[in-house]
Amino acid sequence: MARTVNLLATVVLASGALLGVSTPAGAADPAPEVIPIDLMLAGSYTDAAREAIEIWNTAVPSIKFVEQDTPAPLRVMEYKTAKGIQSHVNIKGAGRGWVYLEVGDAQLYKPSRIVVHELGHILSLPDLGPGSPCSKVMSGAWGGSDCVNTQPDAAEKAAVRDFFAAHDVGDRVPWWGSSVAARRTPTCGTSPGRT
């Protein structure tokens, strides 16, 4: 649907330019792609998840996470493992699936950074891997435990914007299930070697 709307908008603007009609200066941007999300199972990560939602909503206005108090196509859940680290996602299409936040990860890393990173996956962004800087939220644990950056950089924002300009909520995330995802280790954004 996003592609159809973008194509239609381009045709209308091009037609207006040919006819000498201009767009009003205060014309509204197209409505954002809405991503319903629930935090009913987020536990101690609830505040960090709300902060992460606001960060992404501000960073990429063409998408909008909208919290609801009933089960949503995107769910956030806190859980605990014996290892104490293993935050990760299960993507069921762009903007859909589960974000699993391990309790122990919050002892090592800034909780809102963990959630921003995991939501980045839900928005189509893959892990970056060894050597990635703290300035990239998708560097995850490779940014180091002292990294507190929660703001996606310009390239990360552009990648999400570009993805949703060509895809709709629910569309397949190209790298999910590919060899890139297969090389993932169990935990996103928690410790080096983990996704």
GROMACS .gro file of C-alpha atoms in nm:
model
  195
    1MET     CA    1   0.000   0.000   0.000
    2ALA     CA    2   0.284   0.242   0.083
    3ARG     CA    3   0.429   0.193  -0.265
    4THR     CA    4   0.090   0.264  -0.423
    5VAL     CA    5   0.039   0.578  -0.216
    6ASN     CA    6   0.393   0.701  -0.292
    7LEU     CA    7   0.348   0.632  -0.663
    8LEU     CA    8   0.012   0.809  -0.667
    9ALA     CA    9   0.158   1.109  -0.481
   10THR     CA   10   0.445   1.128  -0.733
   11VAL     CA   11   0.203   1.119  -1.028
   12VAL     CA   12  -0.017   1.391  -0.873
   13LEU     CA   13   0.282   1.616  -0.798
   14ALA     CA   14   0.428   1.563  -1.146
   15SER     CA   15   0.091   1.640  -1.306
   16GLY     CA   16   0.061   1.955  -1.097
   17ALA     CA   17   0.409   2.066  -1.203
   18LEU     CA   18   0.321   2.017  -1.571
   19LEU     CA   19   0.004   2.219  -1.530
   20GLY     CA   20   0.176   2.491  -1.327
   21VAL     CA   21  -0.013   2.408  -1.007
   22SER     CA   22   0.186   2.420  -0.686
   23THR     CA   23   0.136   2.235  -0.362
   24PRO     CA   24   0.023   2.450  -0.068
   25ALA     CA   25   0.316   2.544   0.159
   26GLY     CA   26   0.144   2.393   0.462
   27ALA     CA   27   0.038   2.068   0.293
   28ALA     CA   28   0.047   1.777   0.534
   29ASP     CA   29   0.284   1.485   0.494
   30PRO     CA   30   0.124   1.148   0.423
   31ALA     CA   31  -0.004   0.962   0.728
   32PRO     CA   32   0.262   0.740   0.887
   33GLU     CA   33   0.258   0.361   0.874
   34VAL     CA   34   0.101   0.264   1.209
   35ILE     CA   35   0.257  -0.022   1.403
   36PRO     CA   36   0.036  -0.138   1.692
   37ILE     CA   37   0.247  -0.256   1.987
   38ASP     CA   38   0.159  -0.383   2.332
   39LEU     CA   39   0.374  -0.373   2.643
   40MET     CA   40   0.147  -0.586   2.862
   41LEU     CA   41   0.428  -0.838   2.924
   42ALA     CA   42   0.720  -0.590   2.922
   43GLY     CA   43   0.759  -0.593   3.302
   44SER     CA   44   1.063  -0.398   3.420
   45TYR     CA   45   1.131  -0.293   3.058
   46THR     CA   46   0.802  -0.101   3.025
   47ASP     CA   47   0.949   0.249   3.073
   48ALA     CA   48   1.250   0.170   2.851
   49ALA     CA   49   1.014   0.037   2.582
   50ARG     CA   50   0.805   0.355   2.593
   51GLU     CA   51   1.124   0.562   2.562
   52ALA     CA   52   1.237   0.349   2.265
   53ILE     CA   53   0.897   0.387   2.097
   54GLU     CA   54   0.921   0.766   2.129
   55ILE     CA   55   1.278   0.763   1.995
   56TRP     CA   56   1.179   0.573   1.679
   57ASN     CA   57   0.856   0.773   1.631
   58THR     CA   58   1.060   1.095   1.641
   59ALA     CA   59   1.352   0.962   1.434
   60VAL     CA   60   1.136   0.827   1.149
   61PRO     CA   61   0.804   1.018   1.125
   62SER     CA   62   0.687   0.795   0.836
   63ILE     CA   63   0.632   0.513   1.088
   64LYS     CA   64   0.449   0.533   1.419
   65PHE     CA   65   0.443   0.280   1.699
   66VAL     CA   66   0.107   0.308   1.876
   67GLU     CA   67   0.080   0.139   2.214
   68GLN     CA   68  -0.241  -0.045   2.286
   69ASP     CA   69  -0.363  -0.222   2.600
   70THR     CA   70  -0.477  -0.539   2.424
   71PRO     CA   71  -0.261  -0.795   2.242
   72ALA     CA   72  -0.112  -0.636   1.929
   73PRO     CA   73   0.063  -0.779   1.621
   74LEU     CA   74   0.387  -0.659   1.787
   75ARG     CA   75   0.440  -0.767   2.147
   76VAL     CA   76   0.717  -0.692   2.395
   77MET     CA   77   0.795  -0.943   2.669
   78GLU     CA   78   1.044  -0.950   2.955
   79TYR     CA   79   1.184  -1.292   3.043
   80LYS     CA   80   1.472  -1.457   3.228
   81THR     CA   81   1.722  -1.722   3.118
   82ALA     CA   82   1.978  -1.922   3.314
   83LYS     CA   83   2.258  -1.732   3.134
   84GLY     CA   84   2.104  -1.394   3.216
   85ILE     CA   85   2.156  -1.262   2.862
   86GLN     CA   86   1.962  -1.326   2.547
   87SER     CA   87   1.740  -1.039   2.428
   88HIS     CA   88   1.622  -1.105   2.073
   89VAL     CA   89   1.332  -1.075   1.829
   90ASN     CA   90   1.106  -1.306   1.634
   91ILE     CA   91   0.995  -1.114   1.325
   92LYS     CA   92   0.659  -1.203   1.168
   93GLY     CA   93   0.687  -0.931   0.903
   94ALA     CA   94   0.794  -0.567   0.928
   95GLY     CA   95   0.645  -0.418   1.244
   96ARG     CA   96   0.510  -0.754   1.360
   97GLY     CA   97   0.633  -1.028   1.590
   98TRP     CA   98   0.785  -1.046   1.936
   99VAL     CA   99   1.058  -0.853   2.115
  100TYR     CA  100   1.202  -1.067   2.396
  101LEU     CA  101   1.397  -0.868   2.658
  102GLU     CA  102   1.612  -1.067   2.898
  103VAL     CA  103   1.618  -0.932   3.254
  104GLY     CA  104   1.995  -0.979   3.293
  105ASP     CA  105   2.075  -0.768   2.986
  106ALA     CA  106   1.949  -0.460   3.172
  107GLN     CA  107   2.221  -0.518   3.432
  108LEU     CA  108   2.489  -0.489   3.163
  109TYR     CA  109   2.347  -0.241   2.913
  110LYS     CA  110   2.121   0.062   2.911
  111PRO     CA  111   1.766  -0.082   2.890
  112SER     CA  112   1.636   0.177   2.644
  113ARG     CA  113   1.935   0.109   2.412
  114ILE     CA  114   1.847  -0.263   2.418
  115VAL     CA  115   1.486  -0.191   2.323
  116VAL     CA  116   1.579   0.068   2.054
  117HIS     CA  117   1.813  -0.194   1.904
  118GLU     CA  118   1.549  -0.469   1.908
  119LEU     CA  119   1.282  -0.239   1.762
  120GLY     CA  120   1.536  -0.155   1.490
  121HIS     CA  121   1.519  -0.519   1.384
  122ILE     CA  122   1.139  -0.502   1.377
  123LEU     CA  123   1.179  -0.197   1.149
  124SER     CA  124   1.402  -0.396   0.906
  125LEU     CA  125   1.755  -0.323   1.033
  126PRO     CA  126   2.006  -0.610   1.072
  127ASP     CA  127   2.284  -0.638   1.331
  128LEU     CA  128   2.612  -0.473   1.234
  129GLY     CA  129   2.872  -0.695   1.401
  130PRO     CA  130   3.231  -0.658   1.526
  131GLY     CA  131   3.390  -0.317   1.507
  132SER     CA  132   3.061  -0.127   1.479
  133PRO     CA  133   3.066   0.199   1.671
  134CYS     CA  134   2.850   0.307   1.963
  135SER     CA  135   2.704   0.578   1.738
  136LYS     CA  136   2.504   0.305   1.560
  137VAL     CA  137   2.218   0.159   1.766
  138MET     CA  138   2.238  -0.156   1.553
  139SER     CA  139   2.593  -0.214   1.679
  140GLY     CA  140   2.423  -0.359   1.986
  141ALA     CA  141   2.675  -0.509   2.224
  142TRP     CA  142   2.961  -0.435   1.986
  143GLY     CA  143   2.924  -0.074   2.103
  144GLY     CA  144   3.038  -0.191   2.449
  145SER     CA  145   2.866  -0.200   2.786
  146ASP     CA  146   2.958   0.164   2.848
  147CYS     CA  147   2.773   0.271   2.531
  148VAL     CA  148   2.454   0.455   2.626
  149ASN     CA  149   2.361   0.594   2.282
  150THR     CA  150   1.990   0.538   2.214
  151GLN     CA  151   1.958   0.753   1.900
  152PRO     CA  152   1.965   0.595   1.555
  153ASP     CA  153   2.210   0.777   1.329
  154ALA     CA  154   2.121   0.935   0.993
  155ALA     CA  155   2.199   0.618   0.794
  156GLU     CA  156   1.984   0.401   1.024
  157LYS     CA  157   1.694   0.647   1.002
  158ALA     CA  158   1.727   0.662   0.622
  159ALA     CA  159   1.733   0.281   0.594
  160VAL     CA  160   1.404   0.252   0.789
  161ARG     CA  161   1.248   0.539   0.593
  162ASP     CA  162   1.353   0.382   0.262
  163PHE     CA  163   1.229   0.037   0.365
  164PHE     CA  164   0.881   0.168   0.455
  165ALA     CA  165   0.867   0.383   0.140
  166ALA     CA  166   0.886   0.059  -0.059
  167HIS     CA  167   0.714  -0.183   0.184
  168ASP     CA  168   0.413  -0.202   0.412
  169VAL     CA  169   0.378  -0.312   0.772
  170GLY     CA  170   0.365  -0.691   0.763
  171ASP     CA  171   0.585  -0.728   0.453
  172ARG     CA  172   0.875  -0.970   0.474
  173VAL     CA  173   1.198  -0.829   0.616
  174PRO     CA  174   1.448  -0.940   0.347
  175TRP     CA  175   1.737  -1.046   0.572
  176TRP     CA  176   1.520  -1.226   0.830
  177GLY     CA  177   1.559  -1.600   0.777
  178SER     CA  178   1.854  -1.548   0.541
  179SER     CA  179   2.214  -1.646   0.598
  180VAL     CA  180   2.262  -1.314   0.781
  181ALA     CA  181   1.997  -1.412   1.034
  182ALA     CA  182   2.132  -1.766   1.047
  183ARG     CA  183   2.472  -1.630   1.155
  184ARG     CA  184   2.308  -1.446   1.442
  185THR     CA  185   2.399  -1.557   1.787
  186PRO     CA  186   2.131  -1.570   2.056
  187THR     CA  187   2.127  -1.216   2.188
  188CYS     CA  188   2.069  -0.887   2.013
  189GLY     CA  189   2.248  -0.588   2.151
  190THR     CA  190   2.375  -0.754   2.462
  191SER     CA  191   2.729  -0.880   2.433
  192PRO     CA  192   2.985  -0.911   2.155
  193GLY     CA  193   2.907  -1.206   1.936
  194ARG     CA  194   2.538  -1.183   2.019
  195THR     CA  195   2.258  -1.028   1.813
   0.00000   0.00000   0.00000
